[in-house]
Coordinates of C-alpha atoms in Angstrom, one line a residue:
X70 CA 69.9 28.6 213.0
X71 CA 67.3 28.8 209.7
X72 CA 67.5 24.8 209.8
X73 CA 66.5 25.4 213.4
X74 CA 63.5 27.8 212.3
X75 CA 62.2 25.9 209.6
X76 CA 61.6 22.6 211.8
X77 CA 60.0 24.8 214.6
X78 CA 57.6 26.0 212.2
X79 CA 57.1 22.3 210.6
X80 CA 55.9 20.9 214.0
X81 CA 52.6 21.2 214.2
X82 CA 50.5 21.4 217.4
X83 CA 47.5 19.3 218.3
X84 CA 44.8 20.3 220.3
X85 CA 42.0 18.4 221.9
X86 CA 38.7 19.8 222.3
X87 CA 35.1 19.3 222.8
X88 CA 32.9 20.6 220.0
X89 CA 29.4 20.1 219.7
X90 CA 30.2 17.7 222.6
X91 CA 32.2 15.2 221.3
X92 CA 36.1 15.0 221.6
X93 CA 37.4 16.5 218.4
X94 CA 41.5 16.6 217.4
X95 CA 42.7 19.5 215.4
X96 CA 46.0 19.2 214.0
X97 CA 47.1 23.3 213.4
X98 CA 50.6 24.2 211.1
X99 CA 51.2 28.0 212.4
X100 CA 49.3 30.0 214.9
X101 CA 47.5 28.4 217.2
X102 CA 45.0 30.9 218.2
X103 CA 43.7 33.7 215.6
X104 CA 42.4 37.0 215.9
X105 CA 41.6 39.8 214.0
X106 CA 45.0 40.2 212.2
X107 CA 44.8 37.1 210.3
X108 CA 43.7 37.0 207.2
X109 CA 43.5 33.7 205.6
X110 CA 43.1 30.6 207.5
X111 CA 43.5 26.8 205.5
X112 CA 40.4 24.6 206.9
X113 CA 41.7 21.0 206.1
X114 CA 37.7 19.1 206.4
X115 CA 38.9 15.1 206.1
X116 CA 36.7 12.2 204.3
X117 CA 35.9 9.1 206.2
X118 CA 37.7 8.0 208.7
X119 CA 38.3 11.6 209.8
X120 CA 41.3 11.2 211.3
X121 CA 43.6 14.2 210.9
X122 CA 47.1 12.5 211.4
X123 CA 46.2 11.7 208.0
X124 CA 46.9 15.4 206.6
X125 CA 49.8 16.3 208.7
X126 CA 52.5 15.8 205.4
X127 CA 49.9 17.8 203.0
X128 CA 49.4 20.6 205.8
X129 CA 53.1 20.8 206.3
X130 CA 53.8 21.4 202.8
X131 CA 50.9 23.7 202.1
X132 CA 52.3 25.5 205.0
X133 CA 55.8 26.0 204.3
X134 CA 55.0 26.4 200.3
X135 CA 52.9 29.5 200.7
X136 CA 56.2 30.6 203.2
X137 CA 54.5 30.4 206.4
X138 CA 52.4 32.6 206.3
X139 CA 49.1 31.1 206.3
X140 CA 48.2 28.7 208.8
X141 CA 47.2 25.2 208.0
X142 CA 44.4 23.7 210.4
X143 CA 42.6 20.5 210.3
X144 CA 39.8 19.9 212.5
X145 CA 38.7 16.0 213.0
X146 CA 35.6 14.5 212.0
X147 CA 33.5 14.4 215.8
X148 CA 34.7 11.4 217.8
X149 CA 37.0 9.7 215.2
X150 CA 40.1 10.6 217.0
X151 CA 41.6 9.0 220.9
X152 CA 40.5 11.2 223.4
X153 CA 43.8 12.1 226.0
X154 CA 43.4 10.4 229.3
X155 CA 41.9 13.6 231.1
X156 CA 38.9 13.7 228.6
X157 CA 35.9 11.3 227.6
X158 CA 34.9 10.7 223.3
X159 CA 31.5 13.1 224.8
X160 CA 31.1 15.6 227.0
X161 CA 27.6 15.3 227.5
X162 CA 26.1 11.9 226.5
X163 CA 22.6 13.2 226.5
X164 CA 22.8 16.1 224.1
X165 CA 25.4 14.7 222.0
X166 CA 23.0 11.7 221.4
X167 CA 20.1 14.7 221.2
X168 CA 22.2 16.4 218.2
X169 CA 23.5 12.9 216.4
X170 CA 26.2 14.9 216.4
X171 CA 28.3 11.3 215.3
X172 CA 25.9 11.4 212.2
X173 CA 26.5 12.7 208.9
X174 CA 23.9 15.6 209.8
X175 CA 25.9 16.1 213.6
X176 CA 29.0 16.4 211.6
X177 CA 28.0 19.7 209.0
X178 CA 26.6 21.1 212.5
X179 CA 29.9 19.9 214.4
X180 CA 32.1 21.8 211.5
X181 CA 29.7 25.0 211.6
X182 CA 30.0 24.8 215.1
X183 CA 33.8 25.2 215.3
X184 CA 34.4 27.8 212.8
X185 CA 32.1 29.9 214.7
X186 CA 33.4 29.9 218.0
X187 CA 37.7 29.0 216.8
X188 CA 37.7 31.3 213.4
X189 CA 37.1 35.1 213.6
X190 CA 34.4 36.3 211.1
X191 CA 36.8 38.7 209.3
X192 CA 39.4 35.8 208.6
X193 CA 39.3 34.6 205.0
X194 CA 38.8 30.6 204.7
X195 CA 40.3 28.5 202.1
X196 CA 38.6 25.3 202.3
X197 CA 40.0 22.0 201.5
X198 CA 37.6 19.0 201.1
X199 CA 38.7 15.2 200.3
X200 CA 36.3 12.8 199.9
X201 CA 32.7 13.4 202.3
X202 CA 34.8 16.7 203.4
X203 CA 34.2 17.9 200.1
X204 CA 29.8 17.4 200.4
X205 CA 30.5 18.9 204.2
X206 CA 32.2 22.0 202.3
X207 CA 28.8 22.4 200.3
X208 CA 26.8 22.1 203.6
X209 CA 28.9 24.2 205.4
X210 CA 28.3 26.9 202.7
X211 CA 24.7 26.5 201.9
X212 CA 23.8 26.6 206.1
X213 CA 26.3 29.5 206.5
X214 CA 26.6 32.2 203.1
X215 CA 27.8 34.9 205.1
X216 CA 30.8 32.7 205.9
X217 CA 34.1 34.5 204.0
X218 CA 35.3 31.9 201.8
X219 CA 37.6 32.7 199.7
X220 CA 37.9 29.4 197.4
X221 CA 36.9 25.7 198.2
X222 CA 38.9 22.8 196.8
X223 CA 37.3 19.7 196.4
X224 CA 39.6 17.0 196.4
X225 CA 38.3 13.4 194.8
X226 CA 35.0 14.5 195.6
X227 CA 31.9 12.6 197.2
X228 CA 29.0 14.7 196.9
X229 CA 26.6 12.5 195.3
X230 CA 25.0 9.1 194.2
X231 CA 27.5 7.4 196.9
X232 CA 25.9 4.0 197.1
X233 CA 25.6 3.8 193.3
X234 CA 29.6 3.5 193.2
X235 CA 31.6 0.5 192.6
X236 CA 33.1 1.3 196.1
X237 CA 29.4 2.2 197.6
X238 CA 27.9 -0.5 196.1
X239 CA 30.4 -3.1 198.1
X240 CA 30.1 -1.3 201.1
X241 CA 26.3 0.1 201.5
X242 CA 25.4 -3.7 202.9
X243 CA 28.7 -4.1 205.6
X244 CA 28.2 -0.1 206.9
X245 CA 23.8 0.2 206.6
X246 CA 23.0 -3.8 207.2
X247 CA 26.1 -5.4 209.0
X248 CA 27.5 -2.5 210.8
X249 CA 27.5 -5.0 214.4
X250 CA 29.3 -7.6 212.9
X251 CA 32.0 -5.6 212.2
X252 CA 32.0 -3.9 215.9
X253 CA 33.1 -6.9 217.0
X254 CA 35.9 -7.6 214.5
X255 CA 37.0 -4.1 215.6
X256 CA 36.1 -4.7 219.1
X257 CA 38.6 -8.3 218.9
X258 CA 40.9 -5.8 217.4
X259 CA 41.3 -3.0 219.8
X260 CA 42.0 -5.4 222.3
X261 CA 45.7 -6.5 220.6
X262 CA 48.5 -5.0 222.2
X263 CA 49.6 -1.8 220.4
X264 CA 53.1 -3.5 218.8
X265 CA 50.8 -6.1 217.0
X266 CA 48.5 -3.5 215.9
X267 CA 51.3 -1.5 214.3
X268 CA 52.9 -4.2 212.9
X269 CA 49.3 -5.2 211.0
X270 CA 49.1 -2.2 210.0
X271 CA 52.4 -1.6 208.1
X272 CA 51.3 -5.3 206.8
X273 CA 48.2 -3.7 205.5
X274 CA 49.9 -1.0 203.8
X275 CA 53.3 -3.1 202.8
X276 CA 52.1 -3.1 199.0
X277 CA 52.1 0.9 199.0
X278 CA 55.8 1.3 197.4
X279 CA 56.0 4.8 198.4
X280 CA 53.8 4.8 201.8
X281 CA 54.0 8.0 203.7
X282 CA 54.9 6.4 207.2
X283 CA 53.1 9.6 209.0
X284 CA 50.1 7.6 208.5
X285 CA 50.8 4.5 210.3
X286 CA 50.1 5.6 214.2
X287 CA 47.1 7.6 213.5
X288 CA 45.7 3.9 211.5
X289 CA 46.9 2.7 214.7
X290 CA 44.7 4.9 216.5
X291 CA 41.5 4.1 214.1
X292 CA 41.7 0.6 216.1
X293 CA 40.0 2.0 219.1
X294 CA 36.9 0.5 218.8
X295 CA 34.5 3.8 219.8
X296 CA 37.0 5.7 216.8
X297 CA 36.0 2.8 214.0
X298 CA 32.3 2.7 214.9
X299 CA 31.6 6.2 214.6
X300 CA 33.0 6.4 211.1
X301 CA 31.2 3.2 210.1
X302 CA 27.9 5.1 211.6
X303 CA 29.3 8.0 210.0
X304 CA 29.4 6.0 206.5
X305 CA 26.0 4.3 206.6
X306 CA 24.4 7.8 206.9
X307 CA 26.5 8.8 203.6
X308 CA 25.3 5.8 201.5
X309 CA 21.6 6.9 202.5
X310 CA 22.2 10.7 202.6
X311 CA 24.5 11.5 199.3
X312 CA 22.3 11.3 196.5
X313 CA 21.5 14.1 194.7
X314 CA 24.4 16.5 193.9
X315 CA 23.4 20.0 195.1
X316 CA 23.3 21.9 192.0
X317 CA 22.1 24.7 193.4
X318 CA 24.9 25.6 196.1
X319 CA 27.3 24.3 193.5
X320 CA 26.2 27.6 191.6
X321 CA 26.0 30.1 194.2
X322 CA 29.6 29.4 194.6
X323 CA 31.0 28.6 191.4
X324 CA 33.5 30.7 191.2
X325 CA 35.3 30.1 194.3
X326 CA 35.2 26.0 194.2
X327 CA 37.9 23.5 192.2
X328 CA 37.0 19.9 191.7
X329 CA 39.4 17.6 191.6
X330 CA 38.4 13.7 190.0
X331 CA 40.5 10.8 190.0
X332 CA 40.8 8.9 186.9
X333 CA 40.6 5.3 188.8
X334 CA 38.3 6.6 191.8
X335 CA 35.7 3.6 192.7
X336 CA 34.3 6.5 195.3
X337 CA 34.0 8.9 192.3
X338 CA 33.8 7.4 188.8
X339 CA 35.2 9.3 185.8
X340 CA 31.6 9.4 184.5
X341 CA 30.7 12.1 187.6
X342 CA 33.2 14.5 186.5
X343 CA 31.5 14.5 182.4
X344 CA 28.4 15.0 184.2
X345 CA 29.5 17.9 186.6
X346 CA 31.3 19.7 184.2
X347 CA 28.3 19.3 181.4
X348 CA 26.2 20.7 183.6
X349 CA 28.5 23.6 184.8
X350 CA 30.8 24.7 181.6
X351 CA 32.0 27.2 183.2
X352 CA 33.0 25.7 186.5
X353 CA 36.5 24.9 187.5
X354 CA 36.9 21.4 187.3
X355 CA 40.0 19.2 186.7
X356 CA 40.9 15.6 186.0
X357 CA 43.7 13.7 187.5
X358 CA 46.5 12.5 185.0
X359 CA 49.3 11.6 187.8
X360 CA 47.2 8.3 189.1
X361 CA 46.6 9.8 192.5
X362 CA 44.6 6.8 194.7
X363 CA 41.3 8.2 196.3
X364 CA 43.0 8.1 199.4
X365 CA 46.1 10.2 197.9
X366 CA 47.4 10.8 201.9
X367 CA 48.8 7.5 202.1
X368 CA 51.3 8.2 199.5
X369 CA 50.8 11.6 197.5
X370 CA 50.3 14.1 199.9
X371 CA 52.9 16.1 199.1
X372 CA 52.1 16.1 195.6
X373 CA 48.7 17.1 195.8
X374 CA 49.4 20.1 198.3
X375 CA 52.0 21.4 195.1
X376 CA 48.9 21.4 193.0
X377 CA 46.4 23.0 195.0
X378 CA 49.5 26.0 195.7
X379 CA 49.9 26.3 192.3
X380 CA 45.8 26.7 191.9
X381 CA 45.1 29.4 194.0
X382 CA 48.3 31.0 194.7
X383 CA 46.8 33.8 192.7
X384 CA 43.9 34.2 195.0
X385 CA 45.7 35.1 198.1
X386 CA 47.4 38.2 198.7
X387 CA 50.2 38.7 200.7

């Protein structure tokens, strides 16, 4: 009967909305609806794609590790997710176009947008960033102060000098000058039947030894051509956007953000994290030493969800 417990409250539900309006897929461990007697709330904001199938094995065991009692949501980044047969990827072409809201801009205001209407003022957030979801975090914080957050982890951060990365510097000129020619690779591609797409996939990720196979129909998914182009729209607005890191929201909030680096990150290089934590001594910032990839959902995801419960498990009360 526990057994029977335990994988009821490891199934998540997934809900399919319309926020800002475009389609949006959130991906929620625990209740499903909040109100006023929940007090802490885990906001999963994903990097680019921002697909949150991604997350499901990191939610699950953030869930279950803090024993339940917090629910785990992740909200997709607008329009990077399948919309079900009953909706459309917009709700309203004209003001979704109006609001850019498949921009990098669209997508702080997106967030913003469904915290306020899904996420009851008095409910505590713990925000967890990867990758642009970590800049969106600083956004998110600087355009809304009142916001109760309670901590902020920043996981292999992006929130500045983008292009100027190994990783940026390869692919500024395929996302900000050859963004077409790859809509019609993807284009080609969506058109494969879905058995051949899955199978490329897992071909794709055959050299990851310990591949977390949660992640192969949601890549799947990412091979809808509308889902592909809005993240490579999304990410030619990032290599022109992130410059600057925003010192100045980084402050305001110090004590309730942890950074996280990767050692090999070609989004992130080592020499960012030197410079963050010269400039902030007393910040909360942390180095990987396991070799976690960037993209540490493919295969680490279970790992990295120990760490961050082992970071703040002093910060929430029961």
């Amino acid at each position: 009967m526990d057994d029977m417990v335990t994988a009821r409250r490891d199934e998540p539900q997934t809900d399919f909305v319309y926020c800002s309006g475009a389609i949006t897929e959130v991906l929620k461990f625990g209740s499903c609806q909040l109100h006023s007697g929940h007090k802490v709330l885990f906001l999963i904001l994903p990097g680019n794609p921002g697909v949150v199938g991604f997350y499901r094995t990191f939610m699950q065991t953030l869930h279950s590790m803090f024993g339940y009692r917090h629910p785990v949501w992740a909200v997709s980044h607008a329009g990077h997710c399948v919309p079900p047969d009953s909706m459309d990827m917009v709700e309203d072409a004209s003001s979704a176009a109006e609001g850019d809201v498949f921009g990098l801009n669209g997508q702080i205001e997106h967030k913003l947008a469904f915290i306020r209407k899904h996420v009851p003022r008095e409910t505590s957030l713990v925000l967890v960033g990867h990758s642009i979801g970590c800049y969106i975090i600083l956004e998110v914080m600087k355009r809304d102060p009142e916001l109760k957050v309670t901590k902020a982890i920043m996981l292999f951060p992006t929130i500045e000098r983008m292009a100027q990365t190994p990783q940026g510097k390869v692919m500024t000129p395929v996302l900000c000058h050859m963004r077409y020619v790859a809509y019609l690779s993807l284009f080609l591609l969506s058109l494969l039947p879905e058995g051949l797409k899955t199978s490329l996939i897992k071909l794709v990720f055959g050299g990851i030894r310990s591949l977390d196979h949660s992640v192969v129909q949601p890549t799947v998914g990412l091979l809808n051509g509308d889902c592909a182009a809005n993240a490579m729209y999304m990410g030619g607005q990032e290599m022109r956007t992130v410059l600057e890191r925003d010192n100045t929201t980084i402050r305001k909030n110090l004590d309730k953000l942890i950074f996280y680096y990767g050692a090999t990150d070609h989004w992130c290089p080592v020499q960012y994290y030197h410079d963050i934590k010269q400039d902030f001594p007393h910040g909360d910032f942390r180095l990987c030493e396991n070799g976690f990839r960037h993209a540490f959902v493919l295969d680490t995801g279970r790992e990295v969800a120990k760490m961050v419960v082992e970071w703040i498990s002093g910060d929430l009360t029961t």
